[in-house]
Short mmCIF file of C-alpha atoms in Angstrom, two decimals:
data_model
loop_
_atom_site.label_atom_id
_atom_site.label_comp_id
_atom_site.label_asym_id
_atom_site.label_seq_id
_atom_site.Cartn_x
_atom_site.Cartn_y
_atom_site.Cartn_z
CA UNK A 7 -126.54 79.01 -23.11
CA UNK A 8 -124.34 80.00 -20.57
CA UNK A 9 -125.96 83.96 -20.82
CA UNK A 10 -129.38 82.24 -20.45
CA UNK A 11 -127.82 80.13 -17.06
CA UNK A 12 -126.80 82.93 -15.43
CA UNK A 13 -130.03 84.83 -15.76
CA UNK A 14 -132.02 81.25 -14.28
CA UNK A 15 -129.54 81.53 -11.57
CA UNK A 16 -130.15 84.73 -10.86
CA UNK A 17 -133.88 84.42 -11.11
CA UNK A 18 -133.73 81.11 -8.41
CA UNK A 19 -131.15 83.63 -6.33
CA UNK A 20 -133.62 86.47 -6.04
CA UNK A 21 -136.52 84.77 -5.14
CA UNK A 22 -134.68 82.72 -2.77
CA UNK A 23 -133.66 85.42 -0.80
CA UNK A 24 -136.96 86.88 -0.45
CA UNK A 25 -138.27 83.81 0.76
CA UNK A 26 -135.83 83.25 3.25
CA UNK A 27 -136.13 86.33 4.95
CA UNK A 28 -133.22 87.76 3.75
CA UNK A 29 -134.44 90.72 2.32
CA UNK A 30 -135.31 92.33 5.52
CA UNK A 31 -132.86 94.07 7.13
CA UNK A 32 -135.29 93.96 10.42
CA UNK A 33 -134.43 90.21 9.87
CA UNK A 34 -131.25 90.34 9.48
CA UNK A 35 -129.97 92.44 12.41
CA UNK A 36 -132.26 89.70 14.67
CA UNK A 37 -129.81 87.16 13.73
CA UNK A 38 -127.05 89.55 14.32
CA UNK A 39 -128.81 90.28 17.86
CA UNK A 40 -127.10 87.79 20.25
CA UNK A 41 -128.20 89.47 23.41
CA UNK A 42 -131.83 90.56 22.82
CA UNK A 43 -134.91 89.02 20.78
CA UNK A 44 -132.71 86.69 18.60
CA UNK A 45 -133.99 85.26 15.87
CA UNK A 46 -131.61 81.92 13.91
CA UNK A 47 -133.01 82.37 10.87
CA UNK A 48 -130.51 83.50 8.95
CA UNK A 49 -128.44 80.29 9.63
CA UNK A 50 -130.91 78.27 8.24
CA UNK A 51 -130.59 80.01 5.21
CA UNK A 52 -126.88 79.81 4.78
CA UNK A 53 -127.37 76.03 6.45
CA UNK A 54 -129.76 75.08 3.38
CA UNK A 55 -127.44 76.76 1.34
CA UNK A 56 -124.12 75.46 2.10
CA UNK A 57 -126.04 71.86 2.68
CA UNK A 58 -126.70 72.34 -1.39
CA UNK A 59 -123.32 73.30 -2.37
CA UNK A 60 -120.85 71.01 -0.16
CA UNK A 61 -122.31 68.02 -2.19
CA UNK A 62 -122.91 69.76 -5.54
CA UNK A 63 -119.74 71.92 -5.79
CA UNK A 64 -117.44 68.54 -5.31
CA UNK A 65 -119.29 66.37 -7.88
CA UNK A 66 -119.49 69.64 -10.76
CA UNK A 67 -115.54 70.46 -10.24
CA UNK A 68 -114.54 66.80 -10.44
CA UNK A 69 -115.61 67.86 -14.27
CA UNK A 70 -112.87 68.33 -16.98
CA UNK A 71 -114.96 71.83 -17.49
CA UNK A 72 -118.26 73.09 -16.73
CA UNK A 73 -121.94 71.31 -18.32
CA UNK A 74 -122.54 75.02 -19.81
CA UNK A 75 -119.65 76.80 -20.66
CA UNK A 76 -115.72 76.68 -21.68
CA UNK A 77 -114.07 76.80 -18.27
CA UNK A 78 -114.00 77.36 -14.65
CA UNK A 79 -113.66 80.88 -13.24
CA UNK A 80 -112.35 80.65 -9.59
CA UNK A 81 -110.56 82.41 -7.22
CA UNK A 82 -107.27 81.22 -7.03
CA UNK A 83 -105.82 82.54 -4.03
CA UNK A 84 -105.26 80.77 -0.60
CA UNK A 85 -103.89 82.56 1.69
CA UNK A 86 -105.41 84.84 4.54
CA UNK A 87 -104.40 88.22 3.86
CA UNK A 88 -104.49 91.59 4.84
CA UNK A 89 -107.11 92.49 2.64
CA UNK A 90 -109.16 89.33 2.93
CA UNK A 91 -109.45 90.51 7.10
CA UNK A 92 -109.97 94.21 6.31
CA UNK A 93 -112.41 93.96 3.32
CA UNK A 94 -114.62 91.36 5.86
CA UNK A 95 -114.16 93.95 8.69
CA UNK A 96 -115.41 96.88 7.04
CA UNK A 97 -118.37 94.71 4.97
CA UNK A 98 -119.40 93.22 8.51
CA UNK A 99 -119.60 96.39 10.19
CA UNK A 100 -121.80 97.83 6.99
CA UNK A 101 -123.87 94.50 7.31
CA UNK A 102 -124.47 95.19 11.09
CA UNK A 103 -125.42 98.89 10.23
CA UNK A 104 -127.61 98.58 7.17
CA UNK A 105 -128.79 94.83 7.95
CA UNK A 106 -128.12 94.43 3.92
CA UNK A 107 -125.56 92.35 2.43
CA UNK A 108 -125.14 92.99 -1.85
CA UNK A 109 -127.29 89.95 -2.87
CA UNK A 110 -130.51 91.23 -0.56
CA UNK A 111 -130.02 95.22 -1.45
CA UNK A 112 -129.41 94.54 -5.30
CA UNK A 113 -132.74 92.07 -4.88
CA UNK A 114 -134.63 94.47 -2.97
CA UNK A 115 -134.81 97.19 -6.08
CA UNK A 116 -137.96 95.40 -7.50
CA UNK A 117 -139.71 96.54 -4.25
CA UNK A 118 -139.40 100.32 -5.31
CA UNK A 119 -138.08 101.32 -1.84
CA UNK A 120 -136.16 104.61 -2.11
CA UNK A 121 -133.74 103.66 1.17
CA UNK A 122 -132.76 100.80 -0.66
CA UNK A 123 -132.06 102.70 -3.91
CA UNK A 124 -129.80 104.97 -1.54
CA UNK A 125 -128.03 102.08 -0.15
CA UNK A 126 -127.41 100.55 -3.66
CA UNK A 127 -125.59 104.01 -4.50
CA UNK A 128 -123.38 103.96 -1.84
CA UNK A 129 -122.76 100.47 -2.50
CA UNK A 130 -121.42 101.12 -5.91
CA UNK A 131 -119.67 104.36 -4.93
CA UNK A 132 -118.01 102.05 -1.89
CA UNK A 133 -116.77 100.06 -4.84
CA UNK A 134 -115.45 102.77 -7.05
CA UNK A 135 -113.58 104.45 -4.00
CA UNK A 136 -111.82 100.56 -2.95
CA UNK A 137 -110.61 100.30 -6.78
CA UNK A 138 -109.31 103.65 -6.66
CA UNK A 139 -107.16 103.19 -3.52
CA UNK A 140 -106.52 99.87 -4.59
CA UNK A 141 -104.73 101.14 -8.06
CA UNK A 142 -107.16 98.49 -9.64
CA UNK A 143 -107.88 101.48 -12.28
CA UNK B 13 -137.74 84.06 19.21
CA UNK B 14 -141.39 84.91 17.90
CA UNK B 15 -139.79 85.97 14.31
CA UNK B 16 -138.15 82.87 13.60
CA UNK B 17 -138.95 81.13 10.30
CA UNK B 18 -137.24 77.60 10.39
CA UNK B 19 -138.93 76.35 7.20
CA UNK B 20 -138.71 79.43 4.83
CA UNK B 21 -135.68 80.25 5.36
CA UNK B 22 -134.29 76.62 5.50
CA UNK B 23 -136.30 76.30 1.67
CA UNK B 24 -134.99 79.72 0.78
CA UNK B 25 -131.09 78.56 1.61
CA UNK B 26 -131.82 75.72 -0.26
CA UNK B 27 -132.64 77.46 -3.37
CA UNK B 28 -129.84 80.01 -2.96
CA UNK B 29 -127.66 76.60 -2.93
CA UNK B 30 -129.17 75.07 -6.05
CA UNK B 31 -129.02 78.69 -7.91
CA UNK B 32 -125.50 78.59 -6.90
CA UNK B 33 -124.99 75.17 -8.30
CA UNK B 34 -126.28 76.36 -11.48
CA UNK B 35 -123.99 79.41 -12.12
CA UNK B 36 -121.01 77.05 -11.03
CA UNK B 37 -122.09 74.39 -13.72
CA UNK B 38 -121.77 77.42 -16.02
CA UNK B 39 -118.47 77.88 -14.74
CA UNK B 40 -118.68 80.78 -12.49
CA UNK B 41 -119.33 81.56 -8.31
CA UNK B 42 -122.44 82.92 -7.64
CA UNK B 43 -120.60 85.56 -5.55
CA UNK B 44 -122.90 88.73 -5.58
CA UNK B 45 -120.33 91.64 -4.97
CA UNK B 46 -117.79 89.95 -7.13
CA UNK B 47 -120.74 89.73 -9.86
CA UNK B 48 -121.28 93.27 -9.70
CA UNK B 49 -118.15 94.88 -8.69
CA UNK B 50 -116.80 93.70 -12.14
CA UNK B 51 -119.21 95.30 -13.92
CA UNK B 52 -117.95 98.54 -12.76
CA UNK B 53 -116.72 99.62 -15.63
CA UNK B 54 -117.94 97.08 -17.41
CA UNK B 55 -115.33 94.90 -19.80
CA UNK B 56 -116.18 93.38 -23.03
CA UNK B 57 -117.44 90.01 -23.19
CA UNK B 58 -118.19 89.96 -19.37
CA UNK B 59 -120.30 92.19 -19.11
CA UNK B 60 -123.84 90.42 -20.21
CA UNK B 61 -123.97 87.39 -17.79
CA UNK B 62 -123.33 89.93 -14.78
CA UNK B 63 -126.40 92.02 -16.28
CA UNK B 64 -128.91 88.68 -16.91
CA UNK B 65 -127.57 87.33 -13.16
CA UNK B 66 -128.87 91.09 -11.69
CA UNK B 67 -131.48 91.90 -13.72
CA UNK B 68 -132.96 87.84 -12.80
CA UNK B 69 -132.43 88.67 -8.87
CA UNK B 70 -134.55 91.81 -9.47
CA UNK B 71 -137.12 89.92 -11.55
CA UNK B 72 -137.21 86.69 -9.44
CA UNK B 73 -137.86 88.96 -6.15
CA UNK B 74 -140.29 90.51 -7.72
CA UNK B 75 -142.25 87.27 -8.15
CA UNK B 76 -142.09 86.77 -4.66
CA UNK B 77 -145.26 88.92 -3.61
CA UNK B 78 -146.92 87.09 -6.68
CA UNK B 79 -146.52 83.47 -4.56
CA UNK B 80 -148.65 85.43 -1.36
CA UNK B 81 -145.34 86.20 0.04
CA UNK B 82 -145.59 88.32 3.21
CA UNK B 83 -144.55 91.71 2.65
CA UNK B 84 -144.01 93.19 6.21
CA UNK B 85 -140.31 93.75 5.55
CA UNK B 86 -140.83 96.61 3.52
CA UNK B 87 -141.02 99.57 6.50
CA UNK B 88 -137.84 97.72 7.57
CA UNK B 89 -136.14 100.10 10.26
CA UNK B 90 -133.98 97.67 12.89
CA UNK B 91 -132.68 100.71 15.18
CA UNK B 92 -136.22 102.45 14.90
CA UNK B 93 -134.44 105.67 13.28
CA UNK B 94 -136.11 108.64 12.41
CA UNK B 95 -136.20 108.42 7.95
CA UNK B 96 -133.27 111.11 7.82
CA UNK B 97 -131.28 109.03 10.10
CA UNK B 98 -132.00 105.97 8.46
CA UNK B 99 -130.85 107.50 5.17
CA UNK B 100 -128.01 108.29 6.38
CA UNK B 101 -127.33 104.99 8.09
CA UNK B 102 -127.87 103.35 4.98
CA UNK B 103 -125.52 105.09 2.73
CA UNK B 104 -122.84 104.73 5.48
CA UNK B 105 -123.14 101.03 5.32
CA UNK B 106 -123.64 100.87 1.53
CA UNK B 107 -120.16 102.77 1.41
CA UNK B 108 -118.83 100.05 3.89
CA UNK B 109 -120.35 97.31 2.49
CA UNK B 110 -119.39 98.39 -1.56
CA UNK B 111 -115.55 98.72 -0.04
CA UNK B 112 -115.34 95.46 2.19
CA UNK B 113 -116.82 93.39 -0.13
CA UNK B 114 -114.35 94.27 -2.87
CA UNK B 115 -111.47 94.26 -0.69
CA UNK B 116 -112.35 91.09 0.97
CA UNK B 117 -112.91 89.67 -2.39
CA UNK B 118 -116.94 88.19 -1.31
CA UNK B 119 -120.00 88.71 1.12
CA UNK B 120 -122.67 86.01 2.25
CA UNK B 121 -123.08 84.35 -1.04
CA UNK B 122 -119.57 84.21 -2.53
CA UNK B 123 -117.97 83.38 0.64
CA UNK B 124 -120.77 82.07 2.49
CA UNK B 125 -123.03 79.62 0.06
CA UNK B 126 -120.30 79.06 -2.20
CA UNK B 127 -116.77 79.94 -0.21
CA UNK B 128 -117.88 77.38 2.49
CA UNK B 129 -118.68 74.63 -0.17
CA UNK B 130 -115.90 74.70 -1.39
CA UNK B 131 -114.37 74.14 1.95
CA UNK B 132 -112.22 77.43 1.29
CA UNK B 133 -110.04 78.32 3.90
CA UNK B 134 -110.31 82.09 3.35
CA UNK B 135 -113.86 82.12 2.90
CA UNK B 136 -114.14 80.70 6.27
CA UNK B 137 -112.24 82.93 8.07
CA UNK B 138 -114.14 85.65 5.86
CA UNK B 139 -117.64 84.79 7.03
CA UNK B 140 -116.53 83.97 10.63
CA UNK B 141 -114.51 87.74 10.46
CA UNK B 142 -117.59 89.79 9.00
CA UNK B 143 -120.23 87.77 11.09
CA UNK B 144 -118.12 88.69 14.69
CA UNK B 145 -117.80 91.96 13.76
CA UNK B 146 -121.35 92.67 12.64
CA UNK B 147 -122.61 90.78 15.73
CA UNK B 148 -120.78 93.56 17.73
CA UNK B 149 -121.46 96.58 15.32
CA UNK B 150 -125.25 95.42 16.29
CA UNK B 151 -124.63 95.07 20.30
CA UNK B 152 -122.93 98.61 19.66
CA UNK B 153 -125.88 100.07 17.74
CA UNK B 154 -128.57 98.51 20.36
CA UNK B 155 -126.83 99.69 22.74
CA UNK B 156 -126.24 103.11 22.15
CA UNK B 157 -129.16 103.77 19.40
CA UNK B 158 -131.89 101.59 21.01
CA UNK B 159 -134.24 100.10 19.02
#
């Protein structure tokens, strides 16, 4: 069940971000555009999302354990460090550059576009370099 | 403010909310980086809900076109970049964005939809770090690269 879920989610996720806008990095950098043709969009979409989950997320982890599955996986730390700042640094100057976040790019391969392919690469190989100089191999 | 799209992208957020909802009643943040930066290498017994979650964004996308959605975005090119330019743009910021995101432990979703529902304190000063600095990688970029 909890296999079958996460594909649902995943299926709700994807199409949600190609109705929002999301996938387009055109979009994207418009939001990111304060001083020229600006264009809110994008915090409608995280509105509508976070408007969702601020009354959802309190009622499911009131639960003893989750509806469809064993237990909660969450992060568990709370405190602002150095590589909380850095990591969102370096992701929001690649989000200002590309205009593609992970959900959008990953979302975007079903539209057969060979710059996104390229971009999903580097994503991955921008993962396999942070592990390596973070010793998490 | 011609390309704004109040209702779309409100309805859009609100599905990315409920999809998030879902995961989390299956136990699990519908962060997108985190989903897929664990899967490199994948681990035993973790490994198939991170490939269903991915393989349904693809899929459910790919519907999109199938409802009459508008597909305009696809010739996307936001600094008007020759293709070679745009190429290598784009693998710069996937390089960026693949590092950052593990590092800072989320992106939009996992910090934003979720991070901020949760009323996380380091999710917020995640999203409110990566949105300043992309707001001023952009003002750089239109600045310099035009577009």
């Amino acid at each position: 069940m909890f296999n079958i879920i996460s594909l649902i989610s995943g299926l709700l996720f994807g199409f949600g971000l190609a109705l929002s806008g999301m996938v387009s990095p055109s979009k994207v950098v418009g939001f990111l555009d304060l001083t020229g043709n600006w264009d809110p969009s994008l915090a409608f979409v995280m509105g509508g999302g976070v408007l969702v989950t601020v009354i959802s997320f309190r009622y499911i982890l009131k639960q003893p354990s989750p509806f469809f599955g064993k237990e909660f996986k969450l992060p568990t730390k709370t405190d602002l460090d150095k590589y909380l700042i850095s990591g969102a640094v370096l992701f929001g100057l690649g989000w200002g550059l590309g205009g593609l976040c992970p959900g959008p790019a990953l979302s975007s391969l079903a539209y057969g576009n060979p710059k996104i392919f390229a971009f999903v690469g580097a994503m991955v190989g921008g993962i396999l370099i942070a592990k390596a100089l973070t010793g998490a191999f | 403010m011609e390309n704004f799209t109040p209702y779309s992208s409100l309805l859009g957020g609100i599905i990315l909310g409920v999809a998030s909802t879902l995961l989390l009643m299956a136990g699990r943040i519908a962060g997108i980086s985190g989903i897929l930066s664990y899967l490199i290498p994948p681990q035993s017994g973790d490994a198939l809900w991170r490939v269903l979650f991915i393989a349904g964004l693809i899929v459910g996308a790919a519907a999109y076109p199938l409802f009459g959605g508008d597909m305009s975005f696809l010739n996307a090119n936001p600094y008007q970049l020759s293709d070679n330019a745009h190429y290598v743009l784009l693998i710069i910021a996937g390089l960026l964005v693949g590092a950052g995101t593990y590092v800072g432990a989320g992106c939009t979703s996992g910090h934003g939809v979720c991070g901020l529902g949760r009323l996380s304190l380091r999710s917020l000063t995640a999203v409110m770090s990566f949105m300043a600095v992309a707001v001023v990688t952009v003002f750089v970029m239109r600045t310099v690269v035009g577009g």
